[in-house]
Amino acid sequence: MPEAGQAAAGSRLTASAYRPPSWLRNRHVQSILAGSPLRRMRGAQGLERLGAVSTAHLVDGGDGVRLHGLHTTLPGMQPRGLALLLHGWEGSTESSYMRMTAVQLLLRGFEVFRLNFRDHGGTHHLNEALFHSNRIDEVVHAACDIARRFLPADRPMVAAGHSLGGNFVLRLALRAPSAGLQLAGVASVCPVLDPARTMLQMERGTPMYMRYFEKKWRNSLQRKRRLFPERHDFDDATLKLHMRELTQWLVQRHTDFGTLDNYFDGYSIAGDRLASLAVPTDILMAADDPVIPIEDFHELVLPARARLEISQWGGHCGFLENVRLDGFAERWVAEHLAAAAKD
């Protein structure tokens, strides 16, 4: 496997400037601290210090789908553009990286819209059908609705996502031209590329990550069952299934994909699937990510307008810099989107 910073064929790969102190070079420390209550609190404090005003909105996902999000701006600010932020699986608009990225973008003159995926951020009541990772159509439709309602006249729109949100934002960029969505640039942090290989990595890796996501997903499904008992009558035995078996159940009962392989292939962006990107794109990945295989990134085929940056450290969506848990990735996203908006 190429080392971090060694270019892979068909991609623009560079080494990241991220250099954490030695005590922050453990991938599990990075991954766990990234979502800590301290980081969430610091994100909330950062927004408060700026005097940011956030208002909740329902946006149109098409075909009757309603999605929820937060529009954030600064009083008296003449925005240079609008930034759309997408969270990871079982995250929300209030995840630490969403808040802290919003702070960095506000400091650079952007208004921000943080979008909740279906069944995330306490929005289970808005739609009867379950969330799954192939629901890209409603995110594209919602992004177009957000642009129509919140994008200042003659100003650029940019977008960013983390983890599964990083996968969604790259698929959004692929579909933007045909959807009539003008994106000046996108940024993606530790995106899921090949879901099948990500599942294997989690199954073979440190069990705490699998247990974390299984617990979060089970809680989400329980909430959905309470809200729509006639539509979702699955029993507790179903909820006790492990990740692969529970995903198989989801695919067979709640999608038209038929098989797990077809479902994973539906939202894979591995190999040459990003080769047709027409939107300027920046991707940040950590070589020591315990959830997403780094090998997938060395096999990417990217167009000239896409750049892949790999750090030796960072864990999964961590990239923490100091004892205050400041994040390199949040600043990286804001800087790259600001640069894209100037082009």
CSV table of C-alpha atoms in Angstrom, one decimal:
chain,number,residue,atom,x,y,z
A,1,MET,CA,0.0,0.0,0.0
A,2,PRO,CA,1.3,3.5,-0.8
A,3,GLU,CA,2.4,5.6,2.1
A,4,ALA,CA,0.5,8.8,3.0
A,5,GLY,CA,1.4,11.4,0.5
A,6,GLN,CA,2.4,9.0,-2.2
A,7,ALA,CA,0.3,9.6,-5.3
A,8,ALA,CA,-2.0,6.9,-6.6
A,9,ALA,CA,-2.7,6.5,-10.3
A,10,GLY,CA,-5.6,8.7,-11.5
A,11,SER,CA,-5.8,10.8,-8.4
A,12,ARG,CA,-4.3,14.0,-7.0
A,13,LEU,CA,-3.0,12.8,-3.7
A,14,THR,CA,-1.0,14.9,-1.2
A,15,ALA,CA,0.2,14.5,2.3
A,16,SER,CA,-1.7,16.5,5.0
A,17,ALA,CA,-0.1,19.3,7.0
A,18,TYR,CA,-1.9,17.9,10.1
A,19,ARG,CA,0.7,17.1,12.9
A,20,PRO,CA,-0.8,16.4,16.3
A,21,PRO,CA,1.2,16.2,19.5
A,22,SER,CA,2.5,12.7,20.4
A,23,TRP,CA,-0.2,12.1,23.0
A,24,LEU,CA,-2.9,12.6,20.3
A,25,ARG,CA,-1.4,10.2,17.8
A,26,ASN,CA,-3.5,7.2,18.8
A,27,ARG,CA,-6.3,6.6,16.4
A,28,HIS,CA,-8.7,5.4,19.1
A,29,VAL,CA,-8.0,8.4,21.3
A,30,GLN,CA,-8.7,10.6,18.3
A,31,SER,CA,-11.9,8.8,17.3
A,32,ILE,CA,-13.4,8.8,20.9
A,33,LEU,CA,-12.5,12.3,21.8
A,34,ALA,CA,-13.8,13.7,18.5
A,35,GLY,CA,-17.4,13.1,19.7
A,36,SER,CA,-16.9,13.9,23.4
A,37,PRO,CA,-19.3,16.2,25.4
A,38,LEU,CA,-16.4,18.7,25.7
A,39,ARG,CA,-16.3,19.1,21.9
A,40,ARG,CA,-20.0,19.5,21.6
A,41,MET,CA,-20.0,22.1,24.4
A,42,ARG,CA,-17.1,24.0,22.8
A,43,GLY,CA,-19.0,24.0,19.5
A,44,ALA,CA,-22.1,25.5,21.3
A,45,GLN,CA,-19.9,28.0,23.1
A,46,GLY,CA,-18.3,29.0,19.8
A,47,LEU,CA,-21.6,29.7,18.2
A,48,GLU,CA,-22.8,31.7,21.3
A,49,ARG,CA,-19.6,33.8,21.4
A,50,LEU,CA,-20.2,34.8,17.8
A,51,GLY,CA,-23.8,35.8,18.5
A,52,ALA,CA,-24.9,33.3,15.9
A,53,VAL,CA,-28.7,33.0,15.3
A,54,SER,CA,-30.0,29.6,14.4
A,55,THR,CA,-33.6,29.0,13.2
A,56,ALA,CA,-35.2,25.6,12.6
A,57,HIS,CA,-36.7,24.8,9.2
A,58,LEU,CA,-38.5,22.0,7.4
A,59,VAL,CA,-37.3,21.5,3.9
A,60,ASP,CA,-38.7,19.6,0.9
A,61,GLY,CA,-37.1,16.3,0.2
A,62,GLY,CA,-39.5,15.5,-2.7
A,63,ASP,CA,-42.4,13.0,-2.8
A,64,GLY,CA,-43.8,14.3,0.5
A,65,VAL,CA,-40.5,13.8,2.4
A,66,ARG,CA,-39.8,16.4,5.0
A,67,LEU,CA,-36.3,17.0,6.4
A,68,HIS,CA,-35.3,19.3,9.2
A,69,GLY,CA,-32.3,21.6,9.5
A,70,LEU,CA,-30.9,24.7,11.1
A,71,HIS,CA,-30.1,27.9,9.3
A,72,THR,CA,-27.4,29.9,11.1
A,73,THR,CA,-26.2,33.4,10.4
A,74,LEU,CA,-24.7,36.4,12.2
A,75,PRO,CA,-26.8,39.5,12.8
A,76,GLY,CA,-25.9,42.2,10.3
A,77,MET,CA,-23.6,40.0,8.2
A,78,GLN,CA,-23.6,40.3,4.5
A,79,PRO,CA,-22.9,36.7,3.6
A,80,ARG,CA,-20.4,35.7,1.0
A,81,GLY,CA,-22.4,32.5,0.3
A,82,LEU,CA,-24.2,29.6,1.8
A,83,ALA,CA,-22.6,26.4,3.2
A,84,LEU,CA,-24.6,23.2,3.5
A,85,LEU,CA,-23.3,20.7,6.2
A,86,LEU,CA,-24.1,17.0,6.3
A,87,HIS,CA,-23.5,14.8,9.4
A,88,GLY,CA,-22.5,11.2,9.7
A,89,TRP,CA,-24.6,8.2,10.4
A,90,GLU,CA,-26.5,8.6,13.8
A,91,GLY,CA,-25.1,12.1,14.1
A,92,SER,CA,-27.1,15.3,13.8
A,93,THR,CA,-27.1,19.0,13.3
A,94,GLU,CA,-25.8,19.3,16.9
A,95,SER,CA,-22.8,16.9,16.5
A,96,SER,CA,-19.6,18.5,17.6
A,97,TYR,CA,-18.0,18.6,14.1
A,98,MET,CA,-21.2,20.2,12.7
A,99,ARG,CA,-21.2,23.0,15.3
A,100,MET,CA,-17.4,23.6,15.1
A,101,THR,CA,-17.4,23.6,11.3
A,102,ALA,CA,-20.3,26.1,11.4
A,103,VAL,CA,-18.2,28.4,13.6
A,104,GLN,CA,-15.3,28.3,11.2
A,105,LEU,CA,-17.5,29.0,8.2
A,106,LEU,CA,-19.3,31.8,10.0
A,107,LEU,CA,-15.9,33.4,10.7
A,108,ARG,CA,-15.2,33.3,7.0
A,109,GLY,CA,-18.5,35.1,6.1
A,110,PHE,CA,-20.8,32.2,5.2
A,111,GLU,CA,-24.3,31.5,6.3
A,112,VAL,CA,-24.7,27.8,7.2
A,113,PHE,CA,-27.4,25.3,6.8
A,114,ARG,CA,-27.0,22.1,8.9
A,115,LEU,CA,-29.3,19.4,7.5
A,116,ASN,CA,-30.6,16.4,9.5
A,117,PHE,CA,-30.9,13.2,7.5
A,118,ARG,CA,-34.2,11.4,7.8
A,119,ASP,CA,-34.6,9.8,11.3
A,120,HIS,CA,-31.6,11.8,12.7
A,121,GLY,CA,-31.6,14.5,15.3
A,122,GLY,CA,-34.9,13.6,16.8
A,123,THR,CA,-36.8,13.8,13.4
A,124,HIS,CA,-38.2,10.3,13.3
A,125,HIS,CA,-41.8,11.6,13.4
A,126,LEU,CA,-41.4,13.5,10.1
A,127,ASN,CA,-41.5,10.5,7.8
A,128,GLU,CA,-42.9,7.0,8.2
A,129,ALA,CA,-40.4,5.1,6.2
A,130,LEU,CA,-37.0,4.3,7.6
A,131,PHE,CA,-33.7,6.0,6.8
A,132,HIS,CA,-31.2,4.1,4.7
A,133,SER,CA,-28.0,5.1,3.0
A,134,ASN,CA,-29.3,5.1,-0.5
A,135,ARG,CA,-31.7,7.9,0.1
A,136,ILE,CA,-29.6,10.4,-1.9
A,137,ASP,CA,-32.6,11.6,-3.9
A,138,GLU,CA,-34.2,13.3,-1.0
A,139,VAL,CA,-30.9,15.0,0.1
A,140,VAL,CA,-30.4,16.3,-3.5
A,141,HIS,CA,-34.0,17.6,-3.5
A,142,ALA,CA,-33.6,19.2,-0.1
A,143,ALA,CA,-30.3,20.8,-1.1
A,144,CYS,CA,-32.1,22.4,-4.1
A,145,ASP,CA,-34.9,23.6,-1.8
A,146,ILE,CA,-32.3,25.1,0.6
A,147,ALA,CA,-30.6,26.9,-2.2
A,148,ARG,CA,-33.9,28.4,-3.4
A,149,ARG,CA,-34.9,29.6,0.0
A,150,PHE,CA,-31.7,30.6,1.7
A,151,LEU,CA,-29.0,31.3,-0.9
A,152,PRO,CA,-28.3,35.0,-1.2
A,153,ALA,CA,-28.6,36.3,-4.7
A,154,ASP,CA,-25.5,35.9,-6.9
A,155,ARG,CA,-23.6,34.2,-4.1
A,156,PRO,CA,-22.0,30.8,-4.2
A,157,MET,CA,-23.2,27.6,-2.5
A,158,VAL,CA,-20.7,25.1,-1.0
A,159,ALA,CA,-21.2,21.9,0.9
A,160,ALA,CA,-19.3,19.5,3.3
A,161,GLY,CA,-19.9,16.3,5.1
A,162,HIS,CA,-18.2,13.9,7.5
A,163,SER,CA,-18.2,10.1,7.4
A,164,LEU,CA,-21.5,8.9,5.8
A,165,GLY,CA,-22.2,12.6,5.3
A,166,GLY,CA,-18.9,12.8,3.4
A,167,ASN,CA,-20.2,10.0,1.2
A,168,PHE,CA,-23.5,11.8,0.7
A,169,VAL,CA,-21.9,15.1,-0.1
A,170,LEU,CA,-19.7,13.5,-2.8
A,171,ARG,CA,-22.8,11.9,-4.3
A,172,LEU,CA,-24.5,15.3,-4.1
A,173,ALA,CA,-21.7,16.8,-6.1
A,174,LEU,CA,-22.0,14.1,-8.7
A,175,ARG,CA,-25.7,14.8,-9.1
A,176,ALA,CA,-25.6,18.5,-8.7
A,177,PRO,CA,-25.3,19.5,-12.4
A,178,SER,CA,-28.2,17.4,-13.6
A,179,ALA,CA,-30.3,18.6,-10.6
A,180,GLY,CA,-29.6,22.2,-11.5
A,181,LEU,CA,-27.8,22.8,-8.3
A,182,GLN,CA,-24.8,25.2,-8.6
A,183,LEU,CA,-22.1,24.1,-6.2
A,184,ALA,CA,-18.9,26.1,-6.1
A,185,GLY,CA,-17.1,23.4,-4.2
A,186,VAL,CA,-17.5,20.5,-1.7
A,187,ALA,CA,-15.3,19.1,1.1
A,188,SER,CA,-15.5,15.6,2.5
A,189,VAL,CA,-13.9,14.3,5.7
A,190,CYS,CA,-13.3,10.5,6.1
A,191,PRO,CA,-16.0,9.6,3.7
A,192,VAL,CA,-17.4,6.0,3.4
A,193,LEU,CA,-16.2,4.9,-0.1
A,194,ASP,CA,-17.0,1.2,-0.3
A,195,PRO,CA,-19.7,0.2,2.3
A,196,ALA,CA,-19.0,-3.5,1.9
A,197,ARG,CA,-15.3,-3.1,2.8
A,198,THR,CA,-16.2,-0.7,5.6
A,199,MET,CA,-18.5,-3.3,7.1
A,200,LEU,CA,-15.7,-5.9,7.0
A,201,GLN,CA,-13.3,-3.5,8.6
A,202,MET,CA,-15.7,-2.8,11.5
A,203,GLU,CA,-16.4,-6.5,11.9
A,204,ARG,CA,-12.6,-7.3,12.1
A,205,GLY,CA,-11.6,-4.3,14.0
A,206,THR,CA,-11.9,-3.0,17.6
A,207,PRO,CA,-15.4,-4.1,18.7
A,208,MET,CA,-16.3,-0.8,20.4
A,209,TYR,CA,-17.1,0.9,17.1
A,210,MET,CA,-19.5,-1.8,16.0
A,211,ARG,CA,-21.2,-1.8,19.4
A,212,TYR,CA,-21.5,2.0,19.4
A,213,PHE,CA,-23.2,2.1,16.0
A,214,GLU,CA,-25.4,-1.0,16.8
A,215,LYS,CA,-26.6,0.7,20.0
A,216,LYS,CA,-27.4,4.0,18.3
A,217,TRP,CA,-29.2,2.3,15.4
A,218,ARG,CA,-31.3,0.1,17.7
A,219,ASN,CA,-32.4,3.1,19.7
A,220,SER,CA,-33.4,4.8,16.5
A,221,LEU,CA,-35.4,1.8,15.3
A,222,GLN,CA,-37.1,1.5,18.7
A,223,ARG,CA,-38.2,5.2,18.5
A,224,LYS,CA,-39.5,4.6,14.9
A,225,ARG,CA,-41.5,1.6,16.1
A,226,ARG,CA,-43.1,3.6,19.0
A,227,LEU,CA,-44.1,6.4,16.6
A,228,PHE,CA,-45.5,4.2,13.8
A,229,PRO,CA,-46.4,0.8,15.3
A,230,GLU,CA,-48.6,-0.2,12.5
A,231,ARG,CA,-46.0,0.4,9.9
A,232,HIS,CA,-43.0,-0.9,11.9
A,233,ASP,CA,-44.1,-4.0,13.8
A,234,PHE,CA,-40.7,-5.7,14.0
A,235,ASP,CA,-40.0,-7.6,17.3
A,236,ASP,CA,-37.2,-7.3,19.8
A,237,ALA,CA,-35.4,-10.3,18.4
A,238,THR,CA,-34.9,-8.2,15.2
A,239,LEU,CA,-33.4,-5.4,17.2
A,240,LYS,CA,-30.9,-7.9,18.8
A,241,LEU,CA,-29.4,-8.8,15.4
A,242,HIS,CA,-25.8,-7.8,14.8
A,243,MET,CA,-25.0,-5.1,12.2
A,244,ARG,CA,-24.7,-7.2,9.1
A,245,GLU,CA,-27.8,-9.2,9.8
A,246,LEU,CA,-29.8,-6.1,10.8
A,247,THR,CA,-28.7,-4.4,7.6
A,248,GLN,CA,-29.8,-7.5,5.6
A,249,TRP,CA,-33.2,-7.3,7.3
A,250,LEU,CA,-33.4,-3.6,6.4
A,251,VAL,CA,-32.6,-4.3,2.8
A,252,GLN,CA,-35.1,-7.1,2.4
A,253,ARG,CA,-37.9,-5.5,4.3
A,254,HIS,CA,-37.5,-1.8,3.6
A,255,THR,CA,-35.8,-1.4,0.2
A,256,ASP,CA,-36.0,-2.7,-3.3
A,257,PHE,CA,-32.4,-3.7,-3.5
A,258,GLY,CA,-33.0,-7.4,-2.8
A,259,THR,CA,-29.5,-8.3,-1.6
A,260,LEU,CA,-27.0,-6.7,0.7
A,261,ASP,CA,-24.4,-6.6,-2.1
A,262,ASN,CA,-26.8,-4.6,-4.3
A,263,TYR,CA,-27.6,-2.2,-1.4
A,264,PHE,CA,-23.9,-1.6,-0.6
A,265,ASP,CA,-23.2,-1.1,-4.3
A,266,GLY,CA,-26.0,1.4,-4.5
A,267,TYR,CA,-24.1,4.0,-2.4
A,268,SER,CA,-20.5,3.0,-3.1
A,269,ILE,CA,-18.3,5.7,-4.5
A,270,ALA,CA,-15.2,3.6,-4.7
A,271,GLY,CA,-12.8,3.0,-7.7
A,272,ASP,CA,-13.7,5.3,-10.6
A,273,ARG,CA,-17.2,6.3,-9.5
A,274,LEU,CA,-16.0,9.8,-8.7
A,275,ALA,CA,-14.2,10.2,-12.0
A,276,SER,CA,-17.0,12.3,-13.5
A,277,LEU,CA,-17.0,14.9,-10.7
A,278,ALA,CA,-17.5,18.3,-12.2
A,279,VAL,CA,-17.6,20.2,-8.9
A,280,PRO,CA,-14.2,21.2,-7.3
A,281,THR,CA,-13.7,18.7,-4.5
A,282,ASP,CA,-11.4,18.2,-1.6
A,283,ILE,CA,-11.2,15.0,0.5
A,284,LEU,CA,-9.4,14.6,3.8
A,285,MET,CA,-8.7,11.1,5.1
A,286,ALA,CA,-6.6,9.7,8.0
A,287,ALA,CA,-4.4,6.7,7.2
A,288,ASP,CA,-5.1,5.3,10.7
A,289,ASP,CA,-8.9,5.5,10.5
A,290,PRO,CA,-10.2,2.5,12.5
A,291,VAL,CA,-13.6,2.5,10.7
A,292,ILE,CA,-12.9,3.1,7.0
A,293,PRO,CA,-10.2,1.2,5.1
A,294,ILE,CA,-7.4,3.5,3.8
A,295,GLU,CA,-6.8,1.1,0.9
A,296,ASP,CA,-10.0,2.3,-0.7
A,297,PHE,CA,-8.5,5.8,-1.1
A,298,HIS,CA,-5.4,4.7,-2.9
A,299,GLU,CA,-7.6,3.0,-5.5
A,300,LEU,CA,-9.7,6.2,-6.2
A,301,VAL,CA,-9.8,7.6,-9.7
A,302,LEU,CA,-10.4,11.3,-9.4
A,303,PRO,CA,-10.7,14.1,-12.0
A,304,ALA,CA,-8.3,17.1,-12.1
A,305,ARG,CA,-10.6,19.3,-10.0
A,306,ALA,CA,-10.6,16.8,-7.1
A,307,ARG,CA,-7.8,16.6,-4.5
A,308,LEU,CA,-7.2,13.9,-1.9
A,309,GLU,CA,-5.3,14.7,1.2
A,310,ILE,CA,-4.2,11.9,3.5
A,311,SER,CA,-2.8,12.4,7.0
A,312,GLN,CA,-0.8,9.8,8.9
A,313,TRP,CA,-3.0,10.5,12.0
A,314,GLY,CA,-6.5,11.6,12.8
A,315,GLY,CA,-8.6,8.5,13.5
A,316,HIS,CA,-12.2,8.6,12.3
A,317,CYS,CA,-13.2,12.2,11.9
A,318,GLY,CA,-10.9,13.3,14.7
A,319,PHE,CA,-7.9,15.4,13.6
A,320,LEU,CA,-7.7,17.0,17.1
A,321,GLU,CA,-4.8,19.4,17.7
A,322,ASN,CA,-4.4,20.1,21.4
A,323,VAL,CA,-5.8,19.6,24.9
A,324,ARG,CA,-8.6,22.0,24.1
A,325,LEU,CA,-9.6,19.5,21.4
A,326,ASP,CA,-9.5,22.1,18.6
A,327,GLY,CA,-10.1,20.5,15.3
A,328,PHE,CA,-7.8,20.7,12.2
A,329,ALA,CA,-10.6,19.2,10.0
A,330,GLU,CA,-13.2,21.9,10.8
A,331,ARG,CA,-10.7,24.6,9.9
A,332,TRP,CA,-9.6,22.6,6.8
A,333,VAL,CA,-13.2,22.3,5.6
A,334,ALA,CA,-13.8,26.1,6.0
A,335,GLU,CA,-10.6,27.1,4.3
A,336,HIS,CA,-11.1,24.8,1.3
A,337,LEU,CA,-14.7,25.9,0.8
A,338,ALA,CA,-13.7,29.5,1.1
A,339,ALA,CA,-11.1,29.1,-1.5
A,340,ALA,CA,-13.5,27.3,-3.8
A,341,ALA,CA,-16.0,30.1,-3.4
A,342,LYS,CA,-13.4,32.6,-4.7
A,343,ASP,CA,-12.7,30.6,-7.9
